[in-house]
XYZ file of C-alpha atoms in Angstrom:
748
model
C 42.136 3.030 186.471
C 40.639 -0.345 185.464
C 41.103 -3.221 187.850
C 43.795 -5.800 187.093
C 41.358 -8.647 187.501
C 37.831 -9.471 188.565
C 36.905 -10.995 191.900
C 35.492 -14.463 191.549
C 33.339 -16.512 193.864
C 35.223 -19.655 192.981
C 36.461 -20.108 196.543
C 33.491 -18.575 198.243
C 33.015 -18.633 201.957
C 32.776 -14.907 202.472
C 35.124 -11.953 202.405
C 37.666 -11.018 204.967
C 36.433 -8.459 207.519
C 37.931 -4.973 207.162
C 39.534 -3.658 210.334
C 38.666 -0.182 209.228
C 35.115 -0.103 207.898
C 34.177 2.742 205.602
C 32.483 5.655 207.287
C 28.950 5.591 205.929
C 27.795 8.716 207.778
C 28.666 10.837 204.773
C 27.693 8.314 202.096
C 24.310 7.724 200.452
C 23.305 4.573 198.585
C 20.557 4.681 195.935
C 19.551 1.354 194.436
C 17.699 1.804 191.178
C 15.568 -0.891 189.545
C 12.293 -1.203 187.590
C 11.253 -3.985 189.974
C 11.338 -1.935 193.194
C 7.879 -2.651 194.719
C 6.958 -3.997 191.269
C 7.094 -7.786 190.878
C 7.979 -8.741 187.318
C 10.689 -11.407 187.634
C 13.655 -12.558 189.644
C 15.160 -9.112 190.176
C 12.253 -8.298 192.501
C 13.317 -11.316 194.679
C 16.954 -10.091 194.659
C 16.107 -6.627 195.813
C 13.388 -7.672 198.255
C 15.514 -10.299 200.064
C 18.697 -8.218 199.987
C 17.075 -5.120 201.447
C 17.354 -6.200 205.083
C 21.098 -6.881 205.078
C 21.749 -3.640 203.060
C 19.605 -1.677 205.539
C 21.573 -3.133 208.407
C 24.766 -1.761 206.827
C 23.529 1.636 205.559
C 20.624 2.421 207.901
C 18.931 5.712 207.082
C 21.264 6.353 204.208
C 19.807 3.590 201.961
C 17.061 4.406 199.420
C 15.453 2.374 196.626
C 14.286 4.120 193.456
C 11.592 2.546 191.294
C 8.502 3.331 189.190
C 5.237 4.473 190.745
C 2.484 1.981 189.907
C -0.641 2.744 191.892
C -1.897 -0.864 192.216
C 1.419 -1.965 193.716
C 1.701 1.082 195.969
C -1.662 0.416 197.482
C -0.636 -3.064 198.675
C 3.125 -2.752 199.251
C 4.104 0.822 200.181
C 3.265 3.150 203.037
C 3.604 6.706 201.791
C 5.318 8.980 204.370
C 7.195 12.276 204.566
C 10.937 12.038 203.839
C 12.961 12.278 207.080
C 16.042 13.405 205.162
C 15.866 17.178 204.545
C 17.841 16.960 201.260
C 15.556 14.236 199.980
C 12.498 16.334 200.952
C 13.805 19.384 199.150
C 14.667 17.306 196.076
C 11.202 15.822 195.827
C 9.535 19.214 196.419
C 11.682 20.767 193.709
C 10.870 18.114 191.116
C 7.160 18.116 191.943
C 7.088 21.887 191.551
C 8.391 21.424 187.973
C 5.672 18.988 186.914
C 6.995 15.670 188.096
C 5.250 13.323 190.475
C 7.682 11.747 192.949
C 6.548 9.857 196.014
C 8.356 8.775 199.119
C 7.431 5.887 201.359
C 8.441 2.753 203.153
C 8.369 -0.588 201.388
C 6.421 -3.059 203.523
C 8.923 -5.847 203.430
C 11.434 -7.212 205.959
C 13.494 -4.203 207.133
C 11.080 -1.681 205.722
C 13.521 0.246 203.473
C 12.744 3.725 202.147
C 11.561 3.892 198.522
C 11.386 6.816 196.087
C 8.751 6.113 193.451
C 8.676 8.106 190.237
C 5.480 8.387 188.116
C 6.780 8.231 184.557
C 3.330 8.874 183.132
C 3.257 12.387 184.647
C 6.220 13.468 182.529
C 5.362 11.560 179.353
C 5.070 14.963 177.600
C 8.856 15.211 177.798
C 9.456 11.884 175.982
C 10.142 13.264 172.533
C 12.506 15.934 173.918
C 14.431 13.387 175.979
C 14.654 10.935 173.104
C 16.143 13.735 170.968
C 18.689 14.473 173.689
C 19.524 10.738 173.915
C 20.129 10.657 170.158
C 22.263 13.754 170.133
C 24.369 12.755 173.111
C 24.594 8.967 172.701
C 23.410 8.276 169.081
C 20.808 5.848 170.452
C 17.462 6.078 168.686
C 14.351 4.695 170.365
C 11.417 3.634 168.044
C 8.002 4.982 168.925
C 6.367 1.568 169.025
C 8.603 0.043 171.756
C 6.691 0.985 174.853
C 9.106 -0.748 177.239
C 12.081 1.117 175.822
C 10.131 4.387 176.021
C 9.384 3.716 179.663
C 13.110 3.029 180.230
C 13.941 6.449 178.703
C 11.421 8.245 180.951
C 12.569 6.323 184.042
C 16.253 6.922 183.254
C 15.973 10.658 182.662
C 13.856 11.136 185.807
C 16.331 9.096 187.849
C 19.281 11.156 186.601
C 17.299 14.286 187.303
C 16.621 13.163 190.860
C 20.228 12.268 191.595
C 21.441 15.544 190.115
C 18.926 17.557 192.070
C 19.761 15.674 195.274
C 23.469 16.414 194.864
C 22.664 20.133 194.401
C 20.349 20.208 197.447
C 22.906 18.697 199.847
C 24.696 21.322 201.960
C 27.565 18.956 202.744
C 28.329 17.026 199.644
C 28.031 13.288 200.415
C 29.577 10.378 198.593
C 26.660 9.145 196.439
C 26.558 5.584 195.161
C 24.036 4.668 192.440
C 23.496 0.950 191.963
C 21.539 0.244 188.744
C 19.941 -3.141 187.912
C 19.384 -4.267 184.327
C 18.986 -2.333 181.096
C 15.630 -0.748 182.141
C 17.517 1.448 184.579
C 20.646 1.800 182.472
C 19.685 5.133 180.872
C 19.898 6.801 184.216
C 23.434 5.469 184.730
C 25.049 6.734 181.594
C 23.199 10.046 181.903
C 24.899 10.431 185.274
C 28.255 9.952 183.600
C 27.449 12.217 180.631
C 26.316 14.995 182.977
C 29.331 14.371 185.188
C 27.319 13.987 188.336
C 29.300 13.108 191.506
C 27.882 9.603 191.663
C 29.814 6.305 191.987
C 27.960 3.952 189.651
C 27.453 0.171 189.731
C 25.620 -1.747 186.995
C 24.435 -5.314 187.599
C 23.173 -7.375 184.706
C 21.066 -10.385 185.827
C 20.834 -11.646 182.214
C 21.966 -10.136 178.941
C 19.223 -9.041 176.587
C 20.837 -10.558 173.490
C 21.589 -13.814 175.323
C 17.994 -14.327 176.295
C 16.755 -13.662 172.703
C 19.392 -15.893 171.125
C 18.620 -18.811 173.412
C 14.869 -18.464 172.841
C 15.582 -18.828 169.094
C 17.064 -22.353 169.384
C 20.576 -21.158 168.701
C 23.649 -23.170 169.718
C 24.452 -20.387 172.081
C 27.314 -21.508 174.276
C 29.411 -23.097 171.496
C 29.221 -19.923 169.370
C 29.654 -17.191 171.991
C 32.847 -15.941 170.420
C 31.449 -16.028 166.872
C 28.307 -13.926 167.185
C 28.126 -10.603 165.289
C 26.321 -8.921 168.151
C 25.204 -5.853 166.237
C 23.707 -7.954 163.453
C 22.069 -10.394 165.815
C 20.463 -7.566 167.856
C 19.294 -5.845 164.687
C 17.781 -9.053 163.255
C 15.734 -9.386 166.418
C 14.725 -5.722 166.386
C 16.250 -5.030 169.795
C 19.331 -3.065 168.621
C 18.223 0.050 170.545
C 17.749 -1.910 173.729
C 21.091 -3.619 173.238
C 22.747 -0.210 172.792
C 21.176 1.030 176.003
C 22.438 -2.021 177.927
C 25.927 -1.877 176.402
C 26.241 1.840 177.044
C 25.439 1.314 180.736
C 27.969 -1.492 180.946
C 30.765 0.582 179.471
C 29.962 3.777 181.340
C 29.675 2.293 184.865
C 32.485 2.428 187.377
C 31.914 -1.158 188.470
C 30.220 -3.844 186.347
C 28.847 -6.969 188.078
C 26.951 -10.090 187.045
C 25.224 -12.736 189.115
C 27.180 -15.820 188.067
C 30.391 -16.955 186.398
C 28.530 -18.288 183.377
C 26.786 -14.896 182.894
C 30.177 -13.181 183.304
C 31.564 -15.088 180.329
C 28.395 -14.357 178.373
C 28.662 -10.653 179.159
C 32.282 -10.529 178.211
C 31.487 -11.806 174.714
C 28.147 -10.087 174.098
C 28.625 -6.799 175.962
C 32.390 -6.582 175.380
C 33.371 -5.934 178.948
C 34.636 -8.346 181.528
C 32.748 -7.987 184.847
C 34.702 -6.533 187.725
C 33.032 -8.786 190.302
C 30.513 -11.628 190.442
C 27.717 -11.033 192.974
C 25.774 -14.276 193.463
C 22.087 -14.043 194.420
C 21.169 -15.034 197.949
C 18.142 -15.521 200.109
C 17.116 -14.742 203.705
C 17.656 -18.059 205.366
C 15.693 -18.768 208.495
C 17.200 -21.729 210.296
C 15.050 -24.028 212.385
C 15.972 -24.758 215.967
C 15.370 -28.485 215.458
C 15.938 -30.591 212.318
C 12.511 -32.177 212.433
C 10.697 -28.814 212.130
C 11.128 -28.390 208.408
C 10.338 -32.098 207.888
C 7.004 -31.480 209.664
C 6.342 -28.514 207.376
C 7.023 -30.796 204.409
C 4.479 -33.310 205.671
C 1.822 -30.632 206.285
C 2.260 -29.027 202.911
C 2.286 -32.408 201.171
C -1.037 -33.172 202.724
C -2.521 -30.025 201.200
C -1.247 -31.034 197.759
C -2.604 -34.562 198.250
C -6.035 -33.132 198.874
C -5.921 -31.301 195.557
C -4.762 -34.493 193.805
C -7.645 -36.437 195.310
C -10.112 -34.019 193.758
C -8.257 -33.618 190.465
C -8.105 -37.392 189.841
C -11.550 -38.318 191.182
C -12.858 -41.415 189.382
C -9.286 -42.369 188.453
C -7.698 -42.382 191.906
C -6.358 -45.927 191.449
C -2.875 -45.155 192.806
C -1.605 -44.978 196.378
C -1.004 -41.376 197.500
C 1.393 -42.578 200.188
C 3.569 -43.929 197.359
C 3.157 -40.908 195.101
C 6.052 -38.524 194.485
C 5.470 -34.868 193.487
C 7.822 -33.259 190.889
C 7.465 -29.679 189.777
C 8.941 -27.102 187.449
C 8.114 -23.399 187.877
C 9.124 -20.082 186.445
C 8.720 -17.851 183.410
C 6.989 -19.586 180.484
C 10.013 -20.003 178.241
C 9.488 -23.459 176.897
C 13.047 -24.237 175.786
C 15.069 -21.837 177.932
C 13.528 -23.236 181.175
C 13.899 -26.814 180.028
C 10.180 -27.735 179.842
C 10.848 -29.534 176.609
C 13.469 -31.918 177.953
C 11.531 -32.410 181.198
C 8.457 -33.629 179.298
C 10.526 -35.964 177.187
C 12.229 -37.412 180.313
C 8.773 -37.849 181.932
C 7.650 -39.924 178.966
C 10.704 -42.148 179.315
C 10.193 -42.386 183.108
C 6.590 -43.381 182.545
C 7.740 -46.270 180.393
C 10.330 -47.385 182.924
C 7.826 -47.320 185.812
C 5.204 -49.148 183.753
C 7.690 -51.867 182.792
C 8.721 -52.333 186.408
C 5.093 -52.394 187.564
C 4.180 -54.983 184.886
C 6.895 -57.464 185.812
C 5.728 -60.984 186.579
C 5.373 -62.018 190.193
C 6.837 -65.097 191.817
C 5.824 -67.087 194.824
C 8.337 -67.406 197.623
C 7.610 -68.840 201.010
C 3.891 -68.626 200.378
C 4.142 -64.852 199.893
C 3.570 -63.087 196.599
C 6.534 -60.836 195.935
C 6.700 -58.447 192.996
C 10.173 -58.838 191.465
C 11.596 -55.402 190.597
C 8.080 -54.128 190.793
C 7.282 -50.488 191.370
C 4.116 -49.083 192.835
C 5.494 -45.561 192.722
C 3.360 -42.927 190.946
C 4.747 -39.583 189.914
C 2.633 -36.405 189.652
C 4.497 -33.661 187.736
C 3.349 -30.087 188.170
C 4.086 -27.386 185.570
C 3.654 -23.961 187.262
C 4.168 -21.556 184.369
C 1.851 -18.564 183.850
C 0.283 -18.461 180.389
C -2.713 -16.774 178.718
C -5.976 -18.170 180.095
C -9.562 -16.968 180.457
C -10.750 -18.924 183.507
C -10.522 -22.103 185.518
C -11.348 -25.374 183.780
C -14.867 -26.415 184.725
C -13.878 -30.075 185.054
C -11.049 -29.150 187.396
C -13.364 -27.127 189.618
C -15.917 -29.941 189.570
C -13.253 -32.321 190.839
C -12.642 -30.228 193.931
C -16.397 -29.946 194.504
C -16.840 -33.729 194.244
C -13.986 -34.234 196.721
C -15.666 -31.825 199.173
C -18.973 -33.539 198.739
C -17.428 -36.966 199.480
C -15.781 -35.488 202.565
C -19.098 -34.043 203.762
C -20.863 -37.383 203.136
C -18.226 -39.310 205.071
C -18.477 -36.928 207.972
C -22.258 -37.231 208.033
C -22.131 -41.009 208.100
C -19.425 -40.901 210.708
C -21.547 -38.742 212.974
C -24.536 -41.019 212.647
C -22.315 -44.086 213.279
C -20.667 -42.442 216.249
C -24.008 -41.519 217.828
C -25.302 -45.094 217.583
C -22.091 -46.464 218.958
C -22.201 -44.050 221.892
C -25.805 -44.959 222.734
C -25.034 -48.715 222.554
C -22.061 -48.393 224.856
C -23.942 -46.137 227.212
C -26.472 -48.931 228.064
C -23.657 -51.468 228.455
C -24.086 -53.382 225.228
C -21.609 -54.209 222.488
C -22.865 -52.696 219.240
C -24.538 -54.862 216.618
C -22.498 -54.052 213.510
C -25.326 -55.077 211.236
C -27.485 -52.289 212.670
C -24.847 -49.540 212.886
C -25.436 -48.539 209.240
C -28.946 -48.360 208.010
C -30.337 -48.105 204.445
C -30.203 -44.322 204.486
C -26.501 -44.475 205.233
C -25.904 -46.852 202.372
C -28.009 -44.719 200.046
C -25.903 -41.666 200.899
C -22.680 -43.539 200.264
C -23.891 -45.018 196.993
C -24.927 -41.632 195.685
C -21.530 -40.213 196.674
C -19.785 -43.097 194.801
C -21.926 -42.683 191.681
C -21.001 -38.984 191.690
C -17.335 -39.894 191.377
C -17.842 -41.773 188.115
C -16.047 -40.126 185.198
C -16.126 -40.897 181.488
C -13.031 -38.938 180.598
C -9.475 -38.771 181.778
C -8.531 -36.205 184.462
C -7.663 -32.885 182.793
C -4.063 -32.023 181.987
C -4.545 -28.235 182.290
C -6.331 -26.632 185.223
C -7.379 -23.603 183.174
C -8.904 -22.829 179.772
C -5.984 -21.888 177.547
C -6.492 -19.114 175.016
C -3.987 -20.723 172.614
C -4.646 -24.360 173.345
C -3.851 -25.573 169.842
C -0.461 -23.809 169.691
C 0.637 -24.127 173.308
C 4.034 -25.918 173.252
C 3.542 -27.794 176.548
C 0.082 -29.079 175.578
C 1.245 -30.035 172.053
C 4.174 -31.969 173.491
C 1.872 -33.822 175.884
C -0.296 -34.800 172.956
C 2.743 -36.096 171.062
C 4.168 -38.172 173.934
C 0.747 -39.456 175.003
C 0.755 -38.526 178.728
C -2.977 -38.215 179.160
C -3.360 -39.136 182.833
C -4.756 -42.568 181.981
C -4.970 -45.329 184.561
C -2.042 -47.165 182.945
C 0.256 -44.160 183.241
C 2.585 -44.122 186.226
C 3.401 -40.488 185.510
C 0.601 -37.933 185.732
C 0.904 -34.367 184.503
C -0.827 -31.249 185.823
C -0.266 -27.913 183.992
C -1.196 -24.975 186.193
C -0.767 -21.886 183.961
C -1.030 -19.389 186.760
C 0.978 -18.239 189.778
C 0.019 -20.073 192.928
C -1.996 -18.225 195.585
C -3.423 -19.163 198.990
C -6.710 -17.542 197.955
C -7.170 -19.770 194.868
C -10.372 -21.872 194.880
C -8.484 -24.603 193.093
C -5.126 -25.124 194.761
C -5.180 -22.785 197.799
C -1.454 -22.755 198.680
C 1.209 -20.118 198.173
C 4.419 -20.882 196.300
C 6.523 -21.517 199.386
C 4.084 -23.968 200.855
C 3.759 -25.728 197.531
C 7.565 -26.150 197.189
C 7.750 -27.504 200.704
C 5.130 -30.104 199.924
C 6.833 -31.400 196.797
C 9.621 -34.003 196.735
C 11.805 -32.758 193.841
C 12.164 -29.519 191.864
C 13.222 -30.064 188.218
C 14.870 -27.110 186.459
C 16.751 -28.388 183.387
C 17.240 -24.900 181.989
C 19.270 -24.140 178.898
C 19.560 -20.436 179.747
C 19.463 -19.543 183.439
C 21.855 -16.759 184.538
C 21.191 -17.659 188.177
C 18.173 -19.717 189.058
C 16.196 -18.726 192.127
C 13.812 -21.682 191.946
C 16.401 -24.352 192.788
C 17.964 -21.994 195.364
C 14.553 -21.679 197.115
C 14.247 -25.461 197.056
C 17.623 -25.773 198.748
C 16.902 -23.464 201.638
C 13.612 -25.310 202.228
C 15.339 -28.668 202.224
C 13.879 -29.868 198.916
C 16.221 -31.673 196.438
C 16.392 -30.239 192.986
C 17.793 -30.833 189.504
C 19.693 -28.003 187.899
C 22.133 -27.798 184.963
C 25.738 -26.796 184.376
C 24.405 -23.936 182.194
C 22.749 -22.232 185.141
C 24.481 -19.926 187.574
C 23.122 -21.896 190.527
C 24.245 -25.233 189.099
C 27.765 -24.024 188.454
C 27.913 -22.414 191.885
C 26.906 -25.628 193.647
C 29.172 -27.750 191.481
C 32.111 -25.605 192.584
C 31.326 -25.751 196.275
C 30.043 -29.291 196.857
C 32.269 -32.336 196.447
C 29.331 -34.645 195.673
C 26.258 -32.531 194.823
C 23.889 -35.419 194.318
C 24.616 -36.704 197.815
C 23.129 -33.370 199.072
C 20.136 -33.557 196.798
C 21.572 -31.219 194.142
C 21.551 -33.027 190.834
C 23.599 -31.264 188.113
C 22.396 -32.091 184.582
C 25.093 -31.793 181.878
C 23.625 -29.684 179.127
C 27.034 -28.124 178.188
C 28.991 -31.080 176.867
C 26.244 -33.554 175.976
C 23.831 -33.714 173.107
C 20.159 -33.088 173.838
C 19.201 -36.772 173.715
C 22.060 -37.665 176.037
C 21.043 -34.941 178.469
C 17.503 -36.229 178.379
C 18.730 -39.750 179.119
C 20.716 -38.450 182.083
C 17.648 -36.515 183.358
C 15.548 -39.689 183.091
C 18.227 -41.541 185.130
C 18.084 -38.876 187.838
C 14.282 -39.059 188.008
C 14.210 -42.849 187.998
C 16.848 -43.208 190.719
C 14.927 -40.676 192.860
C 11.769 -42.762 192.433
C 13.661 -45.852 193.696
C 14.506 -44.176 197.036
C 12.621 -45.205 200.116
C 10.790 -42.718 202.253
C 13.542 -42.802 204.871
C 16.240 -42.182 202.217
C 14.346 -39.120 200.972
C 14.182 -37.786 204.546
C 17.958 -38.221 204.941
C 18.530 -36.450 201.670
C 16.291 -33.523 202.596
C 18.288 -33.117 205.821
C 21.462 -32.870 203.811
C 19.931 -30.446 201.333
C 18.764 -28.120 204.056
C 22.291 -27.981 205.477
C 23.468 -26.231 202.276
C 21.294 -23.225 202.990
C 24.217 -21.361 204.647
C 25.909 -21.174 201.208
C 22.941 -19.115 199.943
C 22.475 -16.782 202.896
C 22.613 -13.029 202.174
C 24.645 -12.495 205.296
C 27.517 -14.190 203.401
C 26.741 -13.375 199.783
C 25.804 -9.811 200.574
C 29.475 -9.078 201.233
C 30.123 -9.202 197.463
C 27.719 -6.247 196.994
C 29.534 -4.541 199.841
C 32.811 -5.095 198.069
C 31.409 -3.760 194.757
C 30.283 -0.569 196.485
C 33.704 -0.050 198.074
C 35.299 -0.587 194.665
C 32.961 1.975 193.067
C 33.827 4.570 195.727
C 37.510 4.063 195.118
C 37.069 4.579 191.375
C 34.728 7.560 191.573
C 36.380 9.364 194.472
C 40.118 8.604 194.177
C 40.984 11.523 196.423
C 39.090 9.943 199.277
C 39.358 6.222 198.647
C 42.066 4.135 197.044
C 42.134 0.601 195.747
C 45.270 -1.460 195.573
C 44.677 -4.735 193.662
C 46.751 -7.829 194.479
C 48.262 -10.001 191.800
C 46.037 -13.068 191.159
C 47.321 -16.271 192.606
C 46.199 -19.866 192.643
C 42.786 -20.679 194.139
C 42.661 -22.163 197.598
C 38.951 -22.711 198.016
C 36.964 -25.502 199.583
C 34.115 -27.794 198.875
C 31.373 -29.184 201.062
C 32.676 -32.663 201.812
C 30.857 -35.839 200.963
C 28.433 -36.760 203.756
C 29.793 -39.043 206.411
C 27.459 -41.811 205.353
C 28.002 -43.262 201.868
C 26.208 -43.875 199.461
C 24.278 -40.608 199.134
C 20.979 -42.256 200.024
C 22.213 -45.182 202.065
C 20.021 -48.188 202.354
C 21.966 -49.114 205.441
C 21.303 -45.936 207.436
C 18.473 -45.769 209.939
C 16.751 -43.833 212.733
C 16.103 -40.778 210.517
C 12.380 -41.222 210.476
C 9.676 -43.067 212.413
C 9.341 -45.647 209.596
C 12.193 -47.896 208.633
C 12.551 -49.872 205.429
C 12.594 -53.679 205.488
C 16.147 -53.775 204.067
C 17.821 -52.091 207.033
C 20.973 -53.556 208.456
C 21.134 -53.579 212.256
C 24.889 -53.154 212.126
C 24.783 -49.610 210.756
C 23.114 -46.518 212.105
C 22.467 -43.107 210.682
C 22.778 -40.206 213.127
C 21.737 -36.892 211.535
C 23.335 -34.775 214.278
C 26.623 -36.657 214.124
C 26.785 -36.292 210.338
C 25.915 -32.615 210.452
C 28.639 -32.069 213.061
C 31.236 -33.792 210.886
C 30.226 -31.519 208.001
C 30.596 -28.425 210.157
C 34.113 -29.523 211.176
C 35.094 -30.077 207.534
C 33.602 -26.854 206.214
C 35.749 -23.757 206.594
C 34.245 -20.805 208.427
C 32.745 -18.020 206.284
C 35.694 -15.632 206.653
C 38.452 -17.505 204.889
C 38.444 -16.206 201.396
C 40.693 -13.902 199.543
C 42.731 -12.172 198.629
C 40.818 -9.031 199.411
C 42.610 -5.960 198.026
C 43.781 -3.446 200.589
C 41.440 -0.529 201.107
C 42.551 2.832 202.315
C 40.197 5.608 203.299
C 41.719 8.983 203.177
C 40.559 11.593 205.697
C 39.841 15.144 204.778
C 43.373 16.048 205.784
C 44.765 13.600 203.327
C 45.896 10.915 205.759
C 45.115 7.351 204.984
C 44.220 4.421 207.132
C 45.068 0.993 205.810
C 42.724 -1.921 206.228
C 43.748 -5.537 206.232
C 43.639 -7.972 203.427
C 42.806 -11.639 203.576
C 45.286 -14.511 203.664
C 43.685 -16.925 201.285
C 43.906 -16.492 197.530
C 41.229 -16.337 194.934
C 40.727 -17.461 191.381
C 40.086 -15.019 188.566
C 37.076 -15.153 186.339
C 37.561 -17.697 183.542
C 37.919 -16.170 180.115
C 36.311 -19.079 178.334
C 33.143 -20.943 179.139
C 34.883 -24.296 179.053
C 36.702 -23.310 182.213
C 33.462 -23.416 184.169
C 32.993 -27.170 183.846
C 36.573 -28.266 183.247
C 37.892 -30.830 185.665
C 41.080 -28.801 186.020
C 39.013 -25.884 187.457
C 37.639 -27.994 190.331
C 38.545 -26.884 193.797
C 40.546 -28.611 196.451
C 38.394 -31.377 197.975
C 38.583 -31.869 201.674
C 38.070 -35.335 203.102
C 36.135 -36.262 206.217
């Protein structure tokens, strides 16, 4: 029986504990995804980070199913013999019939078991299975769509495995199959067609049609209810993929999405309202002392500064201590990820900073003061993988020149130090005119001449294959950000994923994020948004939008997001130019902050990491699995939904010190600004303690429907439900940002 309503995360702080936990001894969980041990996008991060908490719950009864790709297996998987006898018999049976199924342990935190299926080994069955798919579901797969063909092979093999496993079990367990995205959807609806005893869950992280529509510059959110979905999918030649995704959505016992905004999108495009929203989390590792992550920021920033010194050699006429690093990262979707609006905002920011820097100076008390002047320089990084053929020679030369200068300085320092030591050893003060000889000056002059440069520092660190048509480079040419000396905003386009083994910028992504000051993600289409979430848990402020799952999530749970370093850009109710103006305002105000104010803000941002911890958000996946068991096995599990009532959620309160980046606060860093007021103090521990007192504990959400687990004799044991109430999923997108949908704000 369909549920009366969907469970929302509107009043998130966790789900009520069940007094009677489900007995998992006779239950098996299979999580199926194309990105198991195969990094393609954000789903890999979801599964990888969630594996530990799922393993803690399910233990030896948790298995991941994914594709066998030899390159990935060599570096990520340890192949072993299955400890479960039924799994071993299932794999042996399939391998005896021509399949290639491997079992191993994924080398990530928790080390979950993985079952990897080689789809290439059974490619000879593709035509037969496509015929069966057409006859049973009326879904035709074109021969030229390799990704869809892979999905068919993967789906049929997954369904084969689950059916074989069920047959091999002596005592029939309760099997749960959790399928992620359309690439695994074929296996789900085959399980239902073949009537396998499997409780199914389908999670869509982004709808296929939604991603294609947004990439085509369509006014997506204002026309959600008006789209002719079949026609739109057909026009984009993805109708067969859309059918596979929609079939999985309508066949599954429980349908989930990762955010409220994606839930509304799925309801209109896939024609089913999600049963539950399961937000994406991360494994949050808290530091024992607040200053630890600040020290990591300083160390990582120093690594980035070294790269900047080499990249801008010959034009390093700005103070790195007053330089702020912005970055945008993710899949190279120029409009969807907001690279277009970010570049336009950078051009406007460049103008504002140049105007401030060019203001006339006045003389006051024999001191030269720059009125409203700004010596701030911004370096904006674009980390988006694109088609390249190698590193840019000029970029590599910059790092070589920097290293040469460093070696020269060390050589001169050693010679200077030796002469100083010998002079002091005989009891004489050194003669400074003799400390550096002609050879030393010659070395230094040659090093200086080597730094001369006739051209501007390069924009792109690599040689682009489509330089003339690349949207980022063409926009930079249009707005004129060429890294000239007059520009206060510099741009570096790194069209490759970061790696600690790179000869150019040898840092991994986490270290790079920690070293930056602000992450900018003004996405138009972002079902969740792991990049700003990763910034938050590392204590780095970020800009998101009210069209991203993360932005809506934070807007619902923080009374004043900007005070905590979470800037929410309005791309829902404003025109593009107005949104760009707002983004420029965010960037400019951030540039006006002092170093101490940025440290205070980072402390506040890091305190939000509990909101994104899997140990809280993982409970929604637990709830979805319990719901699926109740639907698939009603004789053993029952579900009794409550009537929806008004929401009684909470928000993170405003910080104790106001304004968000107070110029009157102090003692948060070793260096204090000159404008500090001795009457006011900022105490990080005191402010954090006030936040903890105002934030409700993570077990006050509800209502959680009553669960009853029936024993084999037919008796049932009732579990408890929560006391707080919960809001239902909004039926219209406008509900997400409507002031009437805001939660109860608690005051300090």
